[in-house]
Short mmCIF file of C-alpha atoms and ligand atoms in Angstrom, two decimals:
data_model
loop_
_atom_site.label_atom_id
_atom_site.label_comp_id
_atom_site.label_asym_id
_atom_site.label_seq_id
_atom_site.Cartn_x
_atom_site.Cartn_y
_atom_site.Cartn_z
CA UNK A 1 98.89 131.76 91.77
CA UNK A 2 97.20 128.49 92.37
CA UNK A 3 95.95 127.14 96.12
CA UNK A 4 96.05 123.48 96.42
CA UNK A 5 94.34 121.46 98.86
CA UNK A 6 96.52 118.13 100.21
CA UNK A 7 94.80 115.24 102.47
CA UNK A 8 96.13 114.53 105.91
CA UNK A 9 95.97 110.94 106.94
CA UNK A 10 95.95 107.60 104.27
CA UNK A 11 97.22 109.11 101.09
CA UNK A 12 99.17 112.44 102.86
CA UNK A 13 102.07 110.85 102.43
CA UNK A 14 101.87 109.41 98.90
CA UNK A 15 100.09 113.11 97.70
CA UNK A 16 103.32 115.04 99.14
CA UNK A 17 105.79 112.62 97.54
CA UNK A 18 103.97 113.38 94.18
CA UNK A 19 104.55 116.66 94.62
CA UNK A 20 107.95 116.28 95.79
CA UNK A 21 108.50 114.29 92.34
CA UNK A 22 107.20 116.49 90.60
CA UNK A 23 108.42 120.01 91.71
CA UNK A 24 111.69 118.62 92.61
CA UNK A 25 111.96 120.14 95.71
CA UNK A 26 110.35 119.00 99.69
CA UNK A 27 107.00 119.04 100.44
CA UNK A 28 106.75 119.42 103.85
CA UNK A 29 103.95 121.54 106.81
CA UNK A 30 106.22 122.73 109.58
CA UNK A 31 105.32 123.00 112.92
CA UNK A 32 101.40 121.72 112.47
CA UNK A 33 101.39 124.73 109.60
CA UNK A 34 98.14 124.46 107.60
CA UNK A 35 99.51 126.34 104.70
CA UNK A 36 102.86 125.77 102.71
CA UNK A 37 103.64 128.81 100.11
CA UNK A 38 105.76 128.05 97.28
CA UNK A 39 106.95 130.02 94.31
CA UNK A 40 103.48 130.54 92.66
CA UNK A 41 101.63 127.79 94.91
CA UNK A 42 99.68 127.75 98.17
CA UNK A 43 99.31 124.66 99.66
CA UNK A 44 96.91 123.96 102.01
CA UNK A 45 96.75 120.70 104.62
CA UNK A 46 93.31 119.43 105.11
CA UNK A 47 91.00 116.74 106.38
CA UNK A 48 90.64 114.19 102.96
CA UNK A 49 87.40 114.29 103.26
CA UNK A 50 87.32 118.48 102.86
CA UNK A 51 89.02 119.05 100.41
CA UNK A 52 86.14 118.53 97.94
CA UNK A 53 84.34 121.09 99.87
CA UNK A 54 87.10 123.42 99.89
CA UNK A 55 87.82 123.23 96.01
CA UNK A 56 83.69 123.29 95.53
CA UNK A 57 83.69 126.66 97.40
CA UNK A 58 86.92 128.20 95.29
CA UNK A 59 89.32 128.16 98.22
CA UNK A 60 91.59 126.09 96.74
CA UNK A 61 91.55 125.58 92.64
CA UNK A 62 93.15 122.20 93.00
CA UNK A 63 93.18 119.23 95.03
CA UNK A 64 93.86 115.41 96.09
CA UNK A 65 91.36 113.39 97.42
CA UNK A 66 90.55 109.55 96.81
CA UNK A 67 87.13 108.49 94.59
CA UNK A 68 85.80 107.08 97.38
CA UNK A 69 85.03 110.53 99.33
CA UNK A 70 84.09 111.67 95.54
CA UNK A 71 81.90 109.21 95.49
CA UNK A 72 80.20 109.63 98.66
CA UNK A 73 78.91 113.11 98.15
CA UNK A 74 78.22 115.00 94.65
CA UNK A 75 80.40 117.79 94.54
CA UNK A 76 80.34 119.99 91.44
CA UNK A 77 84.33 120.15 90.82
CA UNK A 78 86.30 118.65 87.44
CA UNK A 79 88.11 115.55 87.83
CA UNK A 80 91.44 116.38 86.45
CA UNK A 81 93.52 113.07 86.51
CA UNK A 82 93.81 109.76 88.28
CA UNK A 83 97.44 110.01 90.62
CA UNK A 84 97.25 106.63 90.78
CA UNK A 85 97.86 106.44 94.36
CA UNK A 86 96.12 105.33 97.65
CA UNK A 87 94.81 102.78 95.44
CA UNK A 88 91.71 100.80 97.65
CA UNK A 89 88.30 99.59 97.64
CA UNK A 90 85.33 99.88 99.70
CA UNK A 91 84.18 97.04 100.12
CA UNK A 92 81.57 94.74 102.31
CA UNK A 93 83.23 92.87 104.96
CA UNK A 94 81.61 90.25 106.64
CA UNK A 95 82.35 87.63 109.28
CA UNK A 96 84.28 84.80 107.81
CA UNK A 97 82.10 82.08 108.40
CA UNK A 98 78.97 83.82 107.11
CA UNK A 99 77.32 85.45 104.10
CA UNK A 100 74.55 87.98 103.76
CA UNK A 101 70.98 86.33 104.80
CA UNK A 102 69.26 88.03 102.26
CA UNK A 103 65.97 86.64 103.70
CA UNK A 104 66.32 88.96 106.90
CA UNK A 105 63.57 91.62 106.84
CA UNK A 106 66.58 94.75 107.64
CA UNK A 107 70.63 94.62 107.50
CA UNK A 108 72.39 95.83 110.15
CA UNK A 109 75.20 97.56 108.31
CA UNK A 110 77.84 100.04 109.92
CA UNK A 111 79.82 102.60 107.71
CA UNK A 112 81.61 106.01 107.46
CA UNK A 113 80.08 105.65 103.53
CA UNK A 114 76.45 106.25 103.75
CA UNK A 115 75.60 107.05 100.75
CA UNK A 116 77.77 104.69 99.05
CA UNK A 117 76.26 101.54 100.92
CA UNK A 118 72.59 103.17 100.52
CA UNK A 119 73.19 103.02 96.62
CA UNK A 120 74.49 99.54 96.51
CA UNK A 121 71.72 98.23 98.75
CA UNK A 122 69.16 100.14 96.63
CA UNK A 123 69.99 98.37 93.66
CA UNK A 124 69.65 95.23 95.33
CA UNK A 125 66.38 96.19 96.81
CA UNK A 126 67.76 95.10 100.07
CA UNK A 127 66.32 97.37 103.15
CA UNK A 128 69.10 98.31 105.29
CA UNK A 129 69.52 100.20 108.69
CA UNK A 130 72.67 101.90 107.79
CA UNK A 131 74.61 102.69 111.09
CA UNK A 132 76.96 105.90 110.88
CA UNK A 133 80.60 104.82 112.30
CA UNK A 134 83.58 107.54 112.19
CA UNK A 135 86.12 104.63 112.70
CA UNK A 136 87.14 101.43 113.34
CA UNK A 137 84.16 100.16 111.41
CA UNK A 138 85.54 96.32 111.46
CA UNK A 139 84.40 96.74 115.38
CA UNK A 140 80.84 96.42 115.15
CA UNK A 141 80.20 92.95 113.44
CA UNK A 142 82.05 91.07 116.41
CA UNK A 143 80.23 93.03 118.88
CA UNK A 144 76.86 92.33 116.90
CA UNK A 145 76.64 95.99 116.51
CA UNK A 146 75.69 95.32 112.64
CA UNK A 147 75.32 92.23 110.34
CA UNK A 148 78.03 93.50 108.19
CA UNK A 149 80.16 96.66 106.59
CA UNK A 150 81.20 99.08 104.24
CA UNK A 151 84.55 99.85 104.43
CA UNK A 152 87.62 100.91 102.77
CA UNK A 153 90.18 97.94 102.32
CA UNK A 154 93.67 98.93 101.32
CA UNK A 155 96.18 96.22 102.36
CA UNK A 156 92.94 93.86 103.77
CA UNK A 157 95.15 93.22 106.86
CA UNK A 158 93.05 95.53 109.21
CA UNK A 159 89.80 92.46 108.19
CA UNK A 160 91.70 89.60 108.47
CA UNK A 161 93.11 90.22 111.34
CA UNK A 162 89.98 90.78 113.10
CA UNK A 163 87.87 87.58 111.52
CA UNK A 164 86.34 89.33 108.89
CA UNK A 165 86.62 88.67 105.16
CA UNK A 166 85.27 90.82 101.88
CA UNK A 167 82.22 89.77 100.77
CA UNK A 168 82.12 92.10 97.25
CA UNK A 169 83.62 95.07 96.08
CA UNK A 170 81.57 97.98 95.59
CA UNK A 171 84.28 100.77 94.51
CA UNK A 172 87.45 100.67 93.54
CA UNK A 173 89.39 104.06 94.81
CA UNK A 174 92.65 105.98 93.90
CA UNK A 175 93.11 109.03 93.96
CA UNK A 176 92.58 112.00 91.78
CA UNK A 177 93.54 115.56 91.03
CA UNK A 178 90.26 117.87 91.43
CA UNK A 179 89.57 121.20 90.23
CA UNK A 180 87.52 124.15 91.31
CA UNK A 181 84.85 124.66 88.03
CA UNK A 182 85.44 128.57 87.69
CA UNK A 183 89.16 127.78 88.39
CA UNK A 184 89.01 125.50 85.45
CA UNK A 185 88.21 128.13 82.88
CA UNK A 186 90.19 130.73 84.54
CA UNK A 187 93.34 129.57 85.09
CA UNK A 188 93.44 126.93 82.71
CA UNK A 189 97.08 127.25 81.16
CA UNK A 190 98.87 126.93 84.84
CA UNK A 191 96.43 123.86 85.90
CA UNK A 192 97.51 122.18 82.72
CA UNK A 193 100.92 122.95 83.71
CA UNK A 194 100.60 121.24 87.35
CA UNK A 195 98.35 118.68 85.74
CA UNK A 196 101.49 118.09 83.14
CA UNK A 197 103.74 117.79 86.22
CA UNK A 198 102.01 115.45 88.20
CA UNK A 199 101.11 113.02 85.41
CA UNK A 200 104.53 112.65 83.84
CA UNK A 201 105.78 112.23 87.50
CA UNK A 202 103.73 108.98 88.09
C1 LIG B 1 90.97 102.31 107.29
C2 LIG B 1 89.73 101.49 107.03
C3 LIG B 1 90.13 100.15 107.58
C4 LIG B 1 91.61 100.08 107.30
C5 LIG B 1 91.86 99.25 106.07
O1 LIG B 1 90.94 102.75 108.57
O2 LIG B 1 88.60 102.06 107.64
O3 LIG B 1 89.87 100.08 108.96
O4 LIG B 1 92.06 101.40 107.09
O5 LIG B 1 93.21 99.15 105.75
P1 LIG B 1 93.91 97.73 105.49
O6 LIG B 1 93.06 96.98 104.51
O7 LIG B 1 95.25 98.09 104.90
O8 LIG B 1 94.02 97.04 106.80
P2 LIG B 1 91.78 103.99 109.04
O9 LIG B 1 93.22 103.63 109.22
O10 LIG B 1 91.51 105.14 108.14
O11 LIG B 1 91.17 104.17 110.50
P3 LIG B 1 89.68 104.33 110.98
O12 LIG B 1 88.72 103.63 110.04
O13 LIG B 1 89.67 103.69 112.32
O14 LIG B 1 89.45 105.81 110.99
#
């Protein structure tokens, strides 16, 4: 029996037609169900940026979630595979008719990634006030909230449509099959199997 932890929101979708592909049959949570059982399979429907924590803890062996919320925290799982979906970037976004003043004494930036955008700015030796956003992040340079963003950018409608343009790419983001460490040793032949299944299904 394996547990498998799906995303909700962006790359839901995407994950559950991948599994659909893949075990030939639909992938669906009724009624606001949290958990689907299949022959052999639980499936479980949470938050993207859980289900690291829920495969770290061992309750769920497997699971989808993009680089991007790998990236943010350290989690001690096994990256299994690259799905190739939900493909993205985070990204700085900036007003379009400016670029970073790099001779400010503190950035103003606004993110849901604070730990990605305190890395990049380390490296640069840039001080930054990072300001924690849980959404619509493109708000807060046209209300002066911050000088610019980090951000994910997927189709890069959601900037240009608001004035904003990307100034670099810090990470580029798909998404990946994830394993539980003990899991991994454990039940090794039957996440092979899935692993099989999903990959020859991309
Ligand atoms: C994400 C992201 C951007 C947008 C980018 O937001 O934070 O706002 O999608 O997509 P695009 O490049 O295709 O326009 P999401 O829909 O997750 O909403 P939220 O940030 O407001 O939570």
């Amino acid at each position: 029996m394996l547990t498998v932890a799906l995303p909700k929101g962006r790359i839901a979708k995407l994950t559950l037609e991948k599994f659909e592909h893949a075990f030939k049959e639909k992938f669906e949570f009724h009624n606001r169900k949290l958990i689907l059982k299949k022959t052999n399979f639980t499936f479980l429907n949470v938050r993207s940026q859980d289900v690291p924590t829920y495969v770290n803890y061992g309750s769920a062996d497997l699971g989808v979630v993009g680089l991007d919320v790998l990236e943010e925290k350290s989690y001690d799982i096994v990256k299994l595979l690259d799905l190739q979906i939900g493909k993205c970037k985070v990204a700085i976004g900036l007003k379009e008719n400016e670029t970073i003043n790099y001779n400010k004494s503190l950035i103003k930036v606004a993110t849901k990634h604070e730990n990605i955008t305190k890395r990049y700015f380390e490296k640069k030796a840039m001080p930054v006030d990072i300001i924690k956003l849980y959404g619509s992040i493109e708000l807060a340079p046209l209300v002066g909230l911050a000088d610019c963003i980090v951000d994910i950018v997927e189709t890069g409608e959601t900037m240009k449509e608001n004035g904003l343009k990307v100034a670099d790419t810090i990470l580029e983001s798909t998404a990946y099959l994830i394993a539980n460490k003990n899991s991994y040793t454990l039940k090794k032949q039957a996440i092979f199997k899935l692993k099989e299944l999903l990959d020859v299904s991309v």
